[in-house]
Short mmCIF file of C-alpha atoms in Angstrom, two decimals:
data_model
loop_
_atom_site.label_atom_id
_atom_site.label_comp_id
_atom_site.label_asym_id
_atom_site.label_seq_id
_atom_site.Cartn_x
_atom_site.Cartn_y
_atom_site.Cartn_z
CA MET A 24 -16.54 -57.19 76.53
CA LYS A 25 -18.28 -55.57 73.58
CA LYS A 26 -17.19 -58.37 71.22
CA ALA A 27 -18.51 -60.99 73.66
CA ILE A 28 -21.87 -59.23 73.86
CA ASP A 29 -22.06 -59.00 70.06
CA MET A 30 -21.26 -62.68 69.74
CA LYS A 31 -24.04 -63.60 72.18
CA LEU A 32 -26.51 -61.56 70.16
CA ILE A 33 -25.38 -63.28 66.97
CA LEU A 34 -25.71 -66.73 68.54
CA ALA A 35 -29.14 -65.85 69.90
CA ALA A 36 -30.28 -64.64 66.45
CA ALA A 37 -28.91 -67.83 64.85
CA PHE A 38 -30.79 -69.93 67.37
CA SER A 39 -34.00 -68.02 66.65
CA LEU A 40 -33.51 -68.58 62.95
CA GLN A 41 -33.13 -72.27 63.53
CA LEU A 42 -36.42 -72.39 65.46
CA LEU A 43 -38.10 -70.43 62.72
CA ALA A 44 -36.66 -72.68 60.06
CA ALA A 45 -37.99 -75.72 61.93
CA GLU A 46 -41.51 -74.27 61.88
CA VAL A 47 -41.49 -73.11 58.26
CA HIS A 48 -39.79 -76.12 56.66
CA GLY A 49 -42.14 -78.66 58.18
CA THR A 50 -40.20 -80.69 60.80
CA GLN A 51 -42.95 -79.88 63.30
CA GLY A 52 -46.03 -79.76 61.09
CA TRP A 53 -47.95 -78.06 58.29
CA VAL A 54 -48.32 -74.26 58.50
CA ASP A 55 -51.61 -72.79 57.32
CA PRO A 56 -50.51 -69.76 55.20
CA ALA A 57 -53.74 -67.92 55.94
CA THR A 58 -53.76 -68.23 59.71
CA GLY A 59 -50.17 -69.11 60.59
CA VAL A 60 -51.37 -72.00 62.72
CA THR A 61 -49.17 -75.10 62.72
CA GLU A 62 -50.91 -78.47 62.54
CA PRO A 63 -48.82 -81.48 63.54
CA TYR A 64 -48.26 -84.10 60.89
CA ASN A 65 -49.84 -87.52 61.31
CA PRO A 66 -46.83 -89.57 62.53
CA GLY A 67 -48.10 -92.67 60.64
CA THR A 68 -45.34 -95.23 60.15
CA PRO A 69 -42.34 -94.70 62.44
CA GLY A 70 -39.62 -92.77 60.61
CA LYS A 71 -42.14 -91.22 58.18
CA ASP A 72 -43.53 -87.68 58.16
CA TYR A 73 -46.63 -88.61 56.15
CA SER A 74 -49.08 -91.46 56.40
CA ASP A 75 -49.89 -91.66 52.65
CA ALA A 76 -49.07 -94.65 50.46
CA SER A 77 -45.98 -93.01 48.93
CA GLY A 78 -44.08 -93.49 52.20
CA LEU A 79 -41.96 -90.34 51.96
CA SER A 80 -38.96 -90.47 54.26
CA VAL A 81 -38.06 -87.79 56.80
CA GLU A 82 -35.19 -86.73 54.53
CA MET A 83 -37.65 -85.51 51.91
CA ARG A 84 -38.34 -81.74 52.04
CA THR A 85 -40.43 -79.21 50.20
CA VAL A 86 -38.73 -78.17 46.95
CA TYR A 87 -38.67 -74.42 46.17
CA ASN A 88 -39.92 -73.43 42.77
CA LYS A 89 -37.18 -71.09 41.55
CA GLU A 90 -39.41 -69.51 38.93
CA LEU A 91 -41.07 -66.55 40.65
CA MET A 92 -44.65 -66.04 39.40
CA PHE A 93 -45.36 -62.56 38.01
CA ARG A 94 -48.82 -61.08 37.38
CA VAL A 95 -50.06 -60.75 33.82
CA GLN A 96 -49.96 -57.07 32.89
CA PRO A 97 -52.73 -55.12 31.17
CA GLU A 98 -52.44 -53.89 27.59
CA LEU A 99 -51.51 -50.16 27.59
CA PHE A 100 -52.08 -47.92 24.63
CA HIS A 101 -53.58 -44.59 25.47
CA GLU A 102 -50.45 -42.96 24.07
CA GLN A 103 -50.54 -44.57 20.63
CA PHE A 104 -53.15 -42.23 19.13
CA GLY A 105 -51.66 -38.98 20.44
CA LYS A 106 -49.45 -36.53 18.64
CA LYS A 107 -45.99 -37.19 20.15
CA THR A 108 -43.99 -34.16 21.15
CA ASP A 109 -40.78 -33.69 23.18
CA ILE A 110 -39.84 -30.68 25.28
CA PRO A 111 -36.13 -29.97 24.45
CA VAL A 112 -33.63 -30.28 27.28
CA ARG A 113 -33.05 -27.01 29.21
CA SER A 114 -36.17 -25.44 27.75
CA GLY A 115 -38.38 -25.40 30.81
CA ASN A 116 -41.12 -27.92 31.50
CA ARG A 117 -44.00 -26.50 29.40
CA ILE A 118 -44.62 -26.72 25.65
CA GLU A 119 -46.86 -24.48 23.59
CA PHE A 120 -49.03 -25.85 20.77
CA ARG A 121 -50.14 -23.12 18.38
CA PHE A 122 -53.39 -23.16 16.40
CA VAL A 123 -54.89 -20.96 13.70
CA LYS A 124 -58.50 -19.95 14.24
CA LYS A 125 -60.54 -21.15 11.25
CA LEU A 126 -61.46 -18.36 8.85
CA PRO A 127 -65.18 -17.91 8.08
CA LYS A 128 -66.62 -18.09 4.64
CA ALA A 129 -66.22 -14.86 2.62
CA LEU A 130 -69.69 -14.55 1.14
CA THR A 131 -69.93 -10.81 0.62
CA PRO A 132 -69.66 -10.03 -3.16
CA LEU A 133 -66.81 -7.71 -4.15
CA VAL A 134 -67.65 -4.23 -5.42
CA GLU A 135 -65.77 -3.03 -8.46
CA GLY A 136 -62.93 -0.77 -7.47
CA VAL A 137 -63.59 -1.09 -3.75
CA THR A 138 -61.10 -2.89 -1.57
CA PRO A 139 -62.92 -4.90 1.15
CA LYS A 140 -61.90 -4.87 4.79
CA PRO A 141 -59.06 -7.28 5.54
CA GLY A 142 -59.69 -10.62 7.18
CA LYS A 143 -58.43 -11.37 10.64
CA PHE A 144 -55.78 -14.09 11.10
CA THR A 145 -55.77 -15.35 14.66
CA ILE A 146 -53.27 -17.71 16.34
CA TYR A 147 -54.03 -19.08 19.75
CA PRO A 148 -51.94 -21.34 22.00
CA LYS A 149 -52.52 -24.41 24.17
CA TYR A 150 -49.98 -25.50 26.80
CA ALA A 151 -48.94 -28.87 28.19
CA GLU A 152 -46.49 -29.77 30.93
CA ALA A 153 -44.37 -32.88 31.36
CA TYR A 154 -44.40 -33.97 35.00
CA GLN A 155 -41.78 -36.25 36.47
CA PHE A 156 -42.82 -39.60 37.97
CA GLY A 157 -40.79 -42.49 39.45
CA ASN A 158 -40.43 -45.17 42.08
CA TRP A 159 -37.61 -47.25 43.63
CA ILE A 160 -37.09 -50.31 45.80
CA PRO A 161 -34.12 -50.78 48.14
CA TYR A 162 -32.34 -54.06 48.88
CA THR A 163 -29.50 -55.13 51.14
CA ASP A 164 -26.46 -57.33 50.89
CA GLU A 165 -28.03 -59.91 53.26
CA LEU A 166 -31.20 -60.10 51.15
CA ASP A 167 -29.18 -60.39 47.97
CA LEU A 168 -27.06 -63.23 49.40
CA LYS A 169 -29.82 -65.27 50.99
CA ALA A 170 -33.09 -64.66 49.17
CA PRO A 171 -33.88 -67.39 46.59
CA ASP A 172 -34.61 -64.82 43.85
CA PRO A 173 -32.07 -62.37 42.32
CA GLN A 174 -33.11 -58.99 43.63
CA VAL A 175 -32.27 -56.64 40.74
CA SER A 176 -33.88 -58.68 37.95
CA THR A 177 -36.88 -59.55 40.14
CA TYR A 178 -37.52 -55.91 40.99
CA LEU A 179 -37.10 -54.80 37.39
CA LYS A 180 -39.72 -57.28 36.24
CA GLU A 181 -42.27 -55.50 38.41
CA LEU A 182 -40.99 -51.96 38.14
CA ALA A 183 -41.02 -51.99 34.33
CA PRO A 184 -44.76 -52.60 33.98
CA GLN A 185 -45.38 -50.19 36.87
CA ALA A 186 -43.59 -47.44 34.91
CA ALA A 187 -45.55 -48.23 31.74
CA LEU A 188 -48.86 -48.32 33.62
CA THR A 189 -48.08 -44.99 35.29
CA CYS A 190 -47.35 -43.25 31.98
CA ASP A 191 -50.44 -44.74 30.37
CA THR A 192 -52.61 -43.61 33.29
CA VAL A 193 -51.26 -40.07 33.25
CA VAL A 194 -52.28 -39.70 29.58
CA ARG A 195 -55.57 -41.50 30.16
CA GLU A 196 -56.69 -39.19 32.97
CA ILE A 197 -55.93 -36.04 31.01
CA ILE A 198 -57.67 -37.08 27.80
CA ASN A 199 -60.73 -38.33 29.71
CA ALA A 200 -61.24 -34.83 31.04
CA GLY A 201 -62.60 -33.49 27.73
CA THR A 202 -65.98 -31.73 27.64
CA ASN A 203 -67.20 -33.41 24.43
CA VAL A 204 -69.27 -36.19 26.04
CA GLN A 205 -72.25 -38.41 25.16
CA PHE A 206 -74.23 -40.64 27.48
CA ALA A 207 -75.81 -44.03 26.81
CA SER A 208 -79.63 -44.14 26.95
CA LYS A 209 -81.52 -46.42 29.34
CA ALA A 210 -82.86 -49.76 28.11
CA ASP A 211 -86.37 -48.28 27.62
CA GLY A 212 -84.93 -45.46 25.44
CA THR A 213 -84.95 -42.73 28.08
CA ALA A 214 -82.25 -40.22 27.40
CA VAL A 215 -79.56 -39.72 30.02
CA LEU A 216 -78.12 -36.23 30.50
CA LYS A 217 -75.54 -36.76 33.24
CA ARG A 218 -73.27 -39.43 34.55
CA SER A 219 -75.05 -39.77 37.92
CA ASP A 220 -78.13 -41.10 36.08
CA ILE A 221 -76.31 -43.95 34.23
CA ASP A 222 -77.18 -47.49 35.41
CA ASP A 223 -76.29 -51.00 34.33
CA THR A 224 -78.92 -50.92 31.55
CA CYS A 225 -77.27 -47.97 29.80
CA LEU A 226 -75.22 -49.83 27.21
CA LEU A 227 -73.12 -48.79 24.21
CA GLY A 228 -75.12 -49.86 21.19
CA VAL A 229 -74.68 -50.13 17.42
CA LYS A 230 -76.71 -46.94 16.85
CA ASP A 231 -74.45 -45.08 19.27
CA VAL A 232 -71.33 -46.03 17.31
CA TYR A 233 -72.79 -44.87 14.04
CA LYS A 234 -74.02 -41.65 15.60
CA ILE A 235 -70.66 -40.78 17.13
CA ALA A 236 -68.84 -41.55 13.86
CA ALA A 237 -71.31 -39.23 12.10
CA ILE A 238 -70.61 -36.46 14.61
CA LEU A 239 -66.88 -36.76 14.03
CA ARG A 240 -67.36 -36.63 10.27
CA ALA A 241 -69.54 -33.56 10.59
CA GLN A 242 -66.70 -31.87 12.48
CA ASN A 243 -64.37 -32.79 9.61
CA ALA A 244 -62.28 -34.75 12.09
CA PRO A 245 -59.38 -36.41 10.22
CA LYS A 246 -59.30 -40.22 10.35
CA ILE A 247 -56.52 -42.49 11.53
CA ASN A 248 -55.48 -44.64 8.62
CA GLY A 249 -58.97 -44.42 7.11
CA ASP A 250 -61.00 -44.99 10.25
CA TYR A 251 -61.76 -43.52 13.63
CA VAL A 252 -60.58 -45.51 16.66
CA ALA A 253 -62.10 -46.23 20.05
CA ILE A 254 -60.47 -47.22 23.36
CA VAL A 255 -62.98 -49.42 25.15
CA HIS A 256 -63.26 -51.69 28.17
CA PRO A 257 -63.66 -55.45 27.52
CA PHE A 258 -67.01 -55.45 29.39
CA VAL A 259 -68.39 -52.73 27.13
CA ILE A 260 -67.17 -54.35 23.91
CA ASN A 261 -68.79 -57.60 25.11
CA ASP A 262 -72.15 -55.88 25.41
CA LEU A 263 -71.71 -54.26 22.02
CA GLN A 264 -70.80 -57.55 20.28
CA MET A 265 -73.67 -59.46 21.95
CA ASN A 266 -76.23 -56.92 20.77
CA ALA A 267 -74.85 -56.28 17.23
CA PRO A 268 -76.93 -57.86 14.42
CA ASP A 269 -75.30 -60.80 12.65
CA GLY A 270 -72.68 -59.80 10.11
CA MET A 271 -72.38 -56.19 11.38
CA TRP A 272 -69.45 -56.71 13.72
CA GLN A 273 -66.15 -57.38 11.85
CA GLU A 274 -63.30 -59.29 13.42
CA TRP A 275 -59.93 -57.72 12.65
CA THR A 276 -58.85 -60.65 10.52
CA LYS A 277 -61.46 -59.69 7.93
CA TYR A 278 -60.12 -56.21 7.19
CA THR A 279 -56.43 -55.98 8.16
CA ASN A 280 -53.30 -58.07 8.78
CA PRO A 281 -51.11 -58.49 11.87
CA GLU A 282 -48.56 -55.93 10.60
CA ASN A 283 -51.23 -53.15 10.56
CA LEU A 284 -53.06 -54.22 13.70
CA LEU A 285 -53.48 -51.56 16.37
CA LYS A 286 -52.47 -52.34 19.94
CA GLY A 287 -55.38 -54.24 21.54
CA GLU A 288 -57.52 -54.11 18.38
CA VAL A 289 -60.45 -56.52 18.50
CA GLY A 290 -62.69 -55.54 15.62
CA LYS A 291 -64.49 -52.85 13.67
CA LEU A 292 -68.04 -51.43 13.43
CA GLY A 293 -69.44 -48.45 11.60
CA GLY A 294 -66.08 -47.09 10.49
CA VAL A 295 -64.62 -47.34 14.00
CA ARG A 296 -61.80 -49.68 15.02
CA PHE A 297 -62.07 -50.80 18.62
CA CYS A 298 -59.12 -51.41 20.90
CA ALA A 299 -60.02 -53.18 24.19
CA THR A 300 -58.07 -52.76 27.43
CA SER A 301 -58.83 -53.26 31.13
CA GLU A 302 -57.21 -49.81 31.65
CA ALA A 303 -60.00 -48.00 29.81
CA LYS A 304 -61.30 -45.46 32.35
CA ILE A 305 -63.84 -46.61 34.86
CA PHE A 306 -65.65 -44.00 36.99
CA LYS A 307 -66.91 -45.05 40.42
CA GLY A 308 -67.36 -42.90 43.50
CA GLU A 309 -65.12 -43.35 46.54
CA ASN A 310 -64.65 -41.41 49.74
CA PHE A 311 -62.32 -38.42 49.80
CA GLY A 312 -59.93 -40.05 52.19
CA GLU A 313 -61.93 -40.31 55.39
CA TYR A 314 -64.68 -37.99 54.25
CA GLU A 315 -67.82 -38.91 52.31
CA LYS A 316 -68.12 -35.36 50.99
CA LEU A 317 -66.27 -32.03 51.27
CA THR A 318 -67.55 -28.59 52.14
CA VAL A 319 -66.51 -25.29 50.46
CA LYS A 320 -64.99 -23.10 53.16
CA GLU A 321 -64.93 -19.73 51.39
CA THR A 322 -66.88 -18.38 48.43
CA ALA A 323 -65.05 -19.09 45.15
CA ALA A 324 -65.54 -16.73 42.16
CA ALA A 325 -66.50 -17.94 38.69
CA ASN A 326 -63.46 -18.97 36.58
CA SER A 327 -61.41 -19.65 39.76
CA LEU A 328 -59.21 -22.73 39.49
CA THR A 329 -59.00 -23.25 43.27
CA VAL A 330 -61.53 -24.02 46.02
CA THR A 331 -60.83 -24.08 49.74
CA VAL A 332 -62.48 -26.77 51.80
CA SER A 333 -63.16 -27.15 55.57
CA GLU A 334 -61.86 -30.71 55.76
CA LYS A 335 -58.18 -31.67 56.08
CA LEU A 336 -56.78 -33.68 53.20
CA GLY A 337 -53.47 -35.42 52.59
CA ARG A 338 -51.31 -33.77 49.89
CA ASN A 339 -52.56 -34.90 46.43
CA GLU A 340 -54.83 -37.38 48.16
CA ILE A 341 -57.64 -36.81 45.66
CA ILE A 342 -55.53 -35.96 42.59
CA PHE A 343 -57.20 -36.97 39.28
CA ARG A 344 -60.50 -37.47 41.11
CA TRP A 345 -63.77 -36.22 39.53
CA VAL A 346 -65.84 -33.97 41.81
CA ARG A 347 -69.30 -32.48 41.43
CA ILE A 348 -69.66 -28.88 42.51
CA GLY A 349 -73.19 -27.75 41.99
CA ASP A 350 -74.33 -28.97 38.58
CA TYR A 351 -70.82 -29.19 37.13
CA LEU A 352 -68.15 -31.85 37.00
CA TYR A 353 -64.44 -31.02 37.44
CA MET A 354 -61.28 -33.08 37.67
CA VAL A 355 -58.89 -32.39 40.58
CA LYS A 356 -55.45 -31.43 39.24
CA SER A 357 -53.83 -31.29 42.69
CA ASN A 358 -54.63 -30.60 46.31
CA ASP A 359 -52.98 -29.69 49.63
CA GLU A 360 -54.53 -29.78 53.10
CA ASN A 361 -57.41 -27.34 52.51
CA THR A 362 -57.22 -26.36 48.84
CA ILE A 363 -58.12 -28.26 45.71
CA THR A 364 -56.97 -27.14 42.29
CA LEU A 365 -59.29 -27.97 39.36
CA ASP A 366 -58.56 -28.79 35.72
CA ARG A 367 -60.64 -25.78 34.55
CA GLY A 368 -62.18 -22.70 36.00
CA LEU A 369 -65.49 -22.78 37.93
CA GLU A 370 -68.51 -22.30 35.62
CA VAL A 371 -70.29 -20.14 38.21
CA GLU A 372 -69.58 -18.64 41.60
CA VAL A 373 -69.63 -21.21 44.38
CA ALA A 374 -70.91 -20.09 47.79
CA ALA A 375 -69.41 -21.10 51.15
CA ASN A 376 -70.89 -24.31 52.66
CA THR A 377 -71.59 -25.75 49.20
CA GLU A 378 -71.13 -29.50 49.21
CA ILE A 379 -68.51 -31.13 46.98
CA THR A 380 -69.54 -34.68 46.20
CA GLN A 381 -68.01 -37.64 44.37
CA GLY A 382 -68.45 -37.14 40.67
CA GLU A 383 -67.28 -40.45 39.33
CA GLY A 384 -69.99 -43.04 39.68
CA GLY A 385 -73.40 -43.57 38.13
CA LYS A 386 -76.82 -44.21 39.72
CA ASN A 387 -76.48 -46.00 43.05
CA ASN A 388 -72.71 -45.58 42.56
CA CYS A 389 -72.54 -48.15 39.73
CA CYS A 390 -69.49 -48.32 37.47
CA VAL A 391 -69.50 -45.94 34.53
CA PHE A 392 -67.25 -46.90 31.61
CA SER A 393 -65.57 -44.40 29.34
CA THR A 394 -65.18 -45.26 25.65
CA LEU A 395 -63.01 -42.72 23.86
CA PHE A 396 -63.81 -42.21 20.16
CA ILE A 397 -60.71 -40.58 18.72
CA ALA A 398 -59.74 -38.81 15.46
CA LYS A 399 -56.28 -37.93 14.31
CA GLU A 400 -54.38 -35.35 16.46
CA ALA A 401 -57.21 -35.10 18.95
CA TYR A 402 -54.60 -34.94 21.76
CA GLY A 403 -50.92 -34.59 22.32
CA VAL A 404 -48.52 -36.67 24.38
CA VAL A 405 -45.55 -34.85 25.87
CA ASP A 406 -42.18 -36.29 26.91
CA TYR A 407 -39.02 -34.48 27.95
CA GLY A 408 -35.80 -34.56 26.01
CA ASN A 409 -36.69 -37.80 24.21
CA GLN A 410 -35.54 -39.62 27.34
CA GLY A 411 -38.41 -42.07 27.75
CA ILE A 412 -38.38 -44.23 30.92
CA GLU A 413 -35.03 -44.35 32.63
CA PHE A 414 -34.23 -47.41 34.80
CA ILE A 415 -31.68 -46.84 37.56
CA VAL A 416 -29.83 -49.73 39.26
CA LYS A 417 -27.57 -48.72 42.14
CA PRO A 418 -25.27 -51.62 43.12
CA LEU A 419 -24.44 -52.55 46.65
CA GLY A 420 -22.18 -49.95 48.27
CA TYR A 421 -23.05 -46.98 46.01
CA ASN A 422 -23.64 -44.77 49.08
CA ASP A 423 -22.37 -46.63 52.16
CA GLU A 424 -19.06 -47.82 53.45
CA LEU A 425 -19.83 -51.52 53.97
CA ASN A 426 -21.58 -52.30 50.66
CA GLN A 427 -24.82 -53.02 52.52
CA ARG A 428 -27.41 -51.19 50.45
CA GLY A 429 -28.45 -51.02 46.81
CA SER A 430 -31.59 -50.00 44.94
CA VAL A 431 -33.51 -50.40 41.74
CA GLY A 432 -35.77 -47.67 40.40
CA TRP A 433 -37.19 -45.77 37.41
CA LYS A 434 -38.22 -42.22 36.47
CA CYS A 435 -39.69 -40.45 33.46
CA HIS A 436 -41.43 -37.31 32.32
CA LYS A 437 -44.94 -37.53 30.92
CA GLY A 438 -47.82 -35.22 30.10
CA ALA A 439 -50.69 -34.77 27.70
CA VAL A 440 -53.13 -32.16 26.44
CA ILE A 441 -56.37 -32.22 24.45
CA LEU A 442 -55.57 -30.37 21.21
CA HIS A 443 -58.98 -30.53 19.46
CA ASN A 444 -61.82 -31.22 21.84
CA GLU A 445 -64.22 -31.71 18.89
CA TYR A 446 -62.05 -34.53 17.52
CA MET A 447 -62.58 -36.77 20.55
CA ILE A 448 -65.87 -37.91 22.12
CA ARG A 449 -66.08 -39.56 25.48
CA PHE A 450 -69.05 -41.96 25.52
CA GLU A 451 -70.14 -42.94 29.04
CA SER A 452 -72.15 -46.12 29.65
CA GLY A 453 -72.81 -48.89 32.08
CA SER A 454 -72.32 -52.61 31.51
CA THR A 455 -74.10 -55.83 32.26
CA LEU A 456 -70.81 -56.91 33.93
CA GLY A 457 -70.30 -53.65 35.80
CA ASN A 458 -70.69 -55.31 39.19
CA LEU A 459 -67.45 -57.19 38.60
CA CYS A 460 -65.14 -54.17 38.69
CA THR A 461 -64.32 -50.94 40.49
CA ALA A 462 -62.74 -47.61 39.72
CA ASN A 463 -59.29 -47.67 38.12
#
């Protein structure tokens, strides 16, 4: 009896598939992909599906294009200017960078026969962790047999750029959290002192580039192959190029060759080589899940890394978000239901019922673009065990008796840390094209 019931179910499913096939493949009409509504074909000449002059016969059917279209991926290169470091296997998940505090000038003249007091040699550390990231997609034997595209290779083509984009974004978010920041002035020359006052008229200009390069030189920031570099959004570089006097902007073909070209490099100005990417950081305010703002539940002491809130959040729902608490901006390192962990300690004590607002966007929540001006060894990029990105393909049957399930996935370790805050300046500006994008 059980076999008979199973066979009826199979026949019923097959019949349903035939009906579905009739609707999709066009024997009844044309299906609008947006609405799903089927419009009957014009019968036209008897024996024809179409009434056009070509006179296609009923045997003609839609041909499936076997080349699956994939999206063009953005250029990723936030890692290329960082100091690469690996955490050795079985050595924990944190690495220590050690620095020597600069000795002051010794300007006190020596006295004959008198030994001066010794100088003080100070070493201080900075730490970075490599977090593990990954994703996977399952597939079945039925899908692998009947789908027009090969599952493993199709999934890999999308998972590979996802993995690269994830690693790039992890590094980007950390190095954009530096405290060495400059703001673009308004079109009338009015100085801007905070991100929330930036509007679409606050553009990166030629004078700004020269000023930032001068600041880096004054800090004795070491150059990268003779120049400083900048990671910039295409909209921002467009404004800079449009406003630069004739002959001042240099296309890369005028000063280098393809072998020495940086990833994404578009040109040079004022001793700074610019690399343009759509993944340059864009700040724009969004709700915290379902909440427009958050409220501090309990008083938090100065230097505290955590703040409790009255609202209920999803785990890591606002990770990497910028928040404004009082007059200060912080980046959220992690969060659970009622606690957010910040990237640095609170500048001052925060009282209960203080509002936590979105800290990303500019005036009227316009897009604010980050341009990172970078010197050598400004930041470090951390991997684990020199493993890179690992792609994992599990064939059908790796964990089931009937070879019904398989999967394709990836995982990696990635982290970053700002090593010399004075060697990297984040310049925040608007753009004349800022209305065309959103936060990334």
